[in-house]
Tab-separated table of C-alpha atoms in Angstrom:
chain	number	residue	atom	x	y	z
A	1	UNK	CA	-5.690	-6.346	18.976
A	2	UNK	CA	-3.812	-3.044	17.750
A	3	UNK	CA	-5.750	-1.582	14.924
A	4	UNK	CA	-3.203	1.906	15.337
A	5	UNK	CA	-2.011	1.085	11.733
A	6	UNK	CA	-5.404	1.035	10.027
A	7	UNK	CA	-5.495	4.468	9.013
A	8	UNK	CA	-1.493	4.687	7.574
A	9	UNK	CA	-2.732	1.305	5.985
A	10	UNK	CA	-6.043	3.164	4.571
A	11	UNK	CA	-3.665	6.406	3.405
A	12	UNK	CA	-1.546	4.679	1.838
A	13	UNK	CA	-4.517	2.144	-0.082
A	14	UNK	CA	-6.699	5.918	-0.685
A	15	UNK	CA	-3.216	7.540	-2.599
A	16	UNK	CA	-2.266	4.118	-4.303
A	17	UNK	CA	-5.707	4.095	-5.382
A	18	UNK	CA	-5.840	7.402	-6.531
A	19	UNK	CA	-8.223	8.920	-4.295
A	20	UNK	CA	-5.990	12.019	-4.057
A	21	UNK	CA	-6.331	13.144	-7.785
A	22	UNK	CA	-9.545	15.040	-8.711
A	23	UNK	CA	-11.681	12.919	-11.547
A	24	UNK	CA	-10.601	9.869	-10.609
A	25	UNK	CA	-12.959	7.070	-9.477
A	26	UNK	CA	-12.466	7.169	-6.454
A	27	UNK	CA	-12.550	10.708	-5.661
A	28	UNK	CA	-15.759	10.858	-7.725
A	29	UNK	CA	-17.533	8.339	-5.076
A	30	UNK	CA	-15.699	9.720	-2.630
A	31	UNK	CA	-14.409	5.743	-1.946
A	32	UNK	CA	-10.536	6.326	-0.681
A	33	UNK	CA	-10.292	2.068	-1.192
A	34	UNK	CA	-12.228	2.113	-4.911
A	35	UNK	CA	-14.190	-0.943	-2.962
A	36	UNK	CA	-16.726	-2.382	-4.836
A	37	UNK	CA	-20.085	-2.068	-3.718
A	38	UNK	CA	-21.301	-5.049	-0.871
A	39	UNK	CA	-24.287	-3.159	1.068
A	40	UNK	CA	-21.559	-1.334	3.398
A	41	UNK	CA	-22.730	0.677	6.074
A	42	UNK	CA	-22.805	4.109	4.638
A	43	UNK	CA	-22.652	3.703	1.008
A	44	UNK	CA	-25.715	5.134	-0.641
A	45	UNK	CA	-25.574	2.863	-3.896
A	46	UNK	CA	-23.190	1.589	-6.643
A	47	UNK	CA	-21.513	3.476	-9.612
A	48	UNK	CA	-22.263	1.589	-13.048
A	49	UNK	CA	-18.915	-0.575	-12.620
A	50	UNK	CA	-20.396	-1.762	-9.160
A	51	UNK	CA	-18.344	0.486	-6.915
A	52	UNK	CA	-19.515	1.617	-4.082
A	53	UNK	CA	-20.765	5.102	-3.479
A	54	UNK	CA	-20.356	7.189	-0.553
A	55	UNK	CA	-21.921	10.512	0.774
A	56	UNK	CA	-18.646	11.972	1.382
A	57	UNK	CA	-14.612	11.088	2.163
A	58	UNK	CA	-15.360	10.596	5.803
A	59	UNK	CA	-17.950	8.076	5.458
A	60	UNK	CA	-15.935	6.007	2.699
A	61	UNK	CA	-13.050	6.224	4.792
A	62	UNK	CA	-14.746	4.646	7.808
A	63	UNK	CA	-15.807	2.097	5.029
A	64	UNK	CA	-12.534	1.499	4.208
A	65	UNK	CA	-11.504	1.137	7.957
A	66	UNK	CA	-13.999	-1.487	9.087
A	67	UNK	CA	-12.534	-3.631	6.025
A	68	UNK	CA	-8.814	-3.449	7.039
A	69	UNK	CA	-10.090	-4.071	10.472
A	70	UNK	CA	-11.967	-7.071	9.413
A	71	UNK	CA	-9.213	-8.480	7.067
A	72	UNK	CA	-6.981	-8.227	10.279
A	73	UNK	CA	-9.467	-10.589	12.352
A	74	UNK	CA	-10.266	-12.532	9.889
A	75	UNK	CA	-6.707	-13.553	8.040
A	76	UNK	CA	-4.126	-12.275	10.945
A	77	UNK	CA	-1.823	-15.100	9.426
A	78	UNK	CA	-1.610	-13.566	5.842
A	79	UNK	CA	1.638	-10.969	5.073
A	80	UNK	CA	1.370	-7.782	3.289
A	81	UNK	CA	1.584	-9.304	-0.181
A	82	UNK	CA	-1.057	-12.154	0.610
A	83	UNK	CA	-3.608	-9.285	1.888
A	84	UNK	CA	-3.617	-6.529	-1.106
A	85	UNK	CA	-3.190	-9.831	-3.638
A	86	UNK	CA	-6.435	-10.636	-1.657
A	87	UNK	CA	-7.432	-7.018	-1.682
A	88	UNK	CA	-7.200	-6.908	-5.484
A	89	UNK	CA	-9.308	-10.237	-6.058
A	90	UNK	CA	-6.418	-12.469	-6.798
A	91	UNK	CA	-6.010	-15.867	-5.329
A	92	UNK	CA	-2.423	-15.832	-5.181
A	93	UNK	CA	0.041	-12.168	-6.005
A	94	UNK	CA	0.326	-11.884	-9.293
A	95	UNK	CA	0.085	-8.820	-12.009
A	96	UNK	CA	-3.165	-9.443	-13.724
A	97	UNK	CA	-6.147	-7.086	-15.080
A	98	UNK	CA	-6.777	-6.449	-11.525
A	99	UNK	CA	-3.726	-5.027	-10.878
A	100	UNK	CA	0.000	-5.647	-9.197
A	101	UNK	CA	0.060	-7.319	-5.659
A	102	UNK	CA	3.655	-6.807	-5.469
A	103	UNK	CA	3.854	-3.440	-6.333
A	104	UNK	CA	1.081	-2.843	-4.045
A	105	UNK	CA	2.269	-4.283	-1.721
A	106	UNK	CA	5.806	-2.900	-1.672
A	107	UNK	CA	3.791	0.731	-1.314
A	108	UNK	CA	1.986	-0.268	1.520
A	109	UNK	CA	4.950	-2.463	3.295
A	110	UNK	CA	6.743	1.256	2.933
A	111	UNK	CA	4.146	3.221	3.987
A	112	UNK	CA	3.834	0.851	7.211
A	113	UNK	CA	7.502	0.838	8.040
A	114	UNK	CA	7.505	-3.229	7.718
A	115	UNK	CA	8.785	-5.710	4.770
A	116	UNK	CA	5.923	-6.918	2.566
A	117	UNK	CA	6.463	-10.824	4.489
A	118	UNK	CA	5.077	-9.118	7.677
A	119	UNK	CA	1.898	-10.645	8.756
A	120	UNK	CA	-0.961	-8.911	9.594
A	121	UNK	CA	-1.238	-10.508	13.038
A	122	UNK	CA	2.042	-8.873	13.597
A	123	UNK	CA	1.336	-5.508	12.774
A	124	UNK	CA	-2.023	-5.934	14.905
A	125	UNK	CA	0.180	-6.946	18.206
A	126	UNK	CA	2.078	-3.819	18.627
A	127	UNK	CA	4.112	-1.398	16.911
A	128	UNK	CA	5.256	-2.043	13.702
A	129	UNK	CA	8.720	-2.553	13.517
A	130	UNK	CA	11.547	-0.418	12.182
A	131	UNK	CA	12.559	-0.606	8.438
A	132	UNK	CA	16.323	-1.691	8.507
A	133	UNK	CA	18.336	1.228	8.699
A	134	UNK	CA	20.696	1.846	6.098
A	135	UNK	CA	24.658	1.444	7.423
A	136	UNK	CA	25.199	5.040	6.469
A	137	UNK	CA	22.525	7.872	6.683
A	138	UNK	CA	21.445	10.305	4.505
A	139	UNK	CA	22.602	13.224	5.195
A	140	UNK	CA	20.136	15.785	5.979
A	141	UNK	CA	19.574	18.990	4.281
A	142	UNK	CA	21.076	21.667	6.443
A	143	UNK	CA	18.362	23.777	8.466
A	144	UNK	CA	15.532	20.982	8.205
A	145	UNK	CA	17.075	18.304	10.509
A	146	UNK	CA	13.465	16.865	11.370
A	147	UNK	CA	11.977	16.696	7.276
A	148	UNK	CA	14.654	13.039	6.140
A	149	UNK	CA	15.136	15.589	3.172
A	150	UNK	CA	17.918	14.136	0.859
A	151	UNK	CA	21.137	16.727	0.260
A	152	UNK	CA	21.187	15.906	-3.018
A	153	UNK	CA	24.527	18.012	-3.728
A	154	UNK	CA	26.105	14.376	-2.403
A	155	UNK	CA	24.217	12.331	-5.262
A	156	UNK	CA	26.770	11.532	-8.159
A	157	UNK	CA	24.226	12.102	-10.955
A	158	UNK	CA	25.786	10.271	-13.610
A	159	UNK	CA	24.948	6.841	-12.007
A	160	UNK	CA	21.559	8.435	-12.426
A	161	UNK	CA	21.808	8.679	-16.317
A	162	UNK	CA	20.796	5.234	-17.634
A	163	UNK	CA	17.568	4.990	-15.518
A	164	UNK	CA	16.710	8.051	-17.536
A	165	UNK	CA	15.846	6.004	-20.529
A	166	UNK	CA	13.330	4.471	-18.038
A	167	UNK	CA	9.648	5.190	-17.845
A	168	UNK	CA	8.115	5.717	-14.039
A	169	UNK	CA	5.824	2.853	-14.822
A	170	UNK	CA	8.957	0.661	-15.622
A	171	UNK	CA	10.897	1.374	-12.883
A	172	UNK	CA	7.964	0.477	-10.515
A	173	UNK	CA	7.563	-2.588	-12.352
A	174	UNK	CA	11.455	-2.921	-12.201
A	175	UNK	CA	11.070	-2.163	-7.776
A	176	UNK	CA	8.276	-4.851	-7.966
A	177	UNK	CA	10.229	-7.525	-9.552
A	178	UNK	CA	13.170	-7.486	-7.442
A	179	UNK	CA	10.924	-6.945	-4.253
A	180	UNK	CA	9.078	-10.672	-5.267
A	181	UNK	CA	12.199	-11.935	-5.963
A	182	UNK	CA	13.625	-11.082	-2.567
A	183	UNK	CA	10.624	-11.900	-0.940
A	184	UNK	CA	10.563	-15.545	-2.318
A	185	UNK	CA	14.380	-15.791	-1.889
A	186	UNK	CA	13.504	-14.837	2.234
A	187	UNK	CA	10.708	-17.008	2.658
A	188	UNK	CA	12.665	-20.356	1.633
């Protein structure tokens, strides 16, 4: 098996999970995943809400690691969605107390390069494959031809406006929705 995508997989699980922003849980216990303490190898205890502890980044990132590496042995059949619903405690993806399966899913399908219906047997047999390429590129800001920066001088702003009226949390929600609903509409 190809594990090659573990650590994108873990980056993109350590920002989603806030690992990246000072105070948070996860940067307290230095826990990149926010997993909640099992008796992993490295942890030195549990924080009061029972997650696990570790002695610094490193060492919670290995953590982190061995259980994307495990999940991929153990349920190579299950997509994206299935695994960070499964990730998240839910039986099945939903948005619950315990979070959004879609929407965490969508961020880690992006991160990977893959749709959120690719399995994780298929991601563990070789490179991932290509996001579908849009039929016209974005242009690319003149003098940084390797950065995928936008020129946003070719953006018509006014279709921008209404999403305006949007919070960041809505529009994610918004993203989520229609990737669940073209996920289901696929999968038929």
């Amino acid at each position: 098996m190809n594990f090659d995508f573990i650590p994108a997989w873990a980056n993109v699980i350590a920002q989603f999970e806030g690992f990246n922003s000072p105070g948070t849980r996860p940067a307290r216990n230095n826990n990149p995943g926010d997993l909640k303490y099992l008796g992993q190898a490295g942890a030195v205890g549990a924080d009061s809400g029972g997650f696990a502890v570790f002695p610094d980044p490193v060492t919670g990132f290995q953590a982190l690691y061995r259980q994307l590496q495990k999940y991929v042995t153990d349920f190579p059949n299950f997509t994206i969605l299935e695994i960070m619903a499964h990730y998240l405690g839910q039986v099945t993806p939903t948005v619950n107390a315990q979070g959004d399966a879609f929407t965490y899913a969508a961020a880690v399908a992006s991160g990977l390069g893959v749709d959120i219906s690719t399995t994780l047997g298929q991601l563990a047999s070789g490179p991932p494959t290509q996001p579908t390429q849009p039929t016209q590129p974005a242009p690319i800001v003149t003098g940084a031809p390797d950065t995928g920066l936008v020129d946003t001088s070719t953006i018509d702003t006014a279709q921008l406006q209404p999403l305006a009226q949007f919070s960041t949390t809505e529009l994610i929600a918004g993203i989520a929705v229609l990737a669940a609903i073209a996920y289901f509409a696929w999968s038929r």
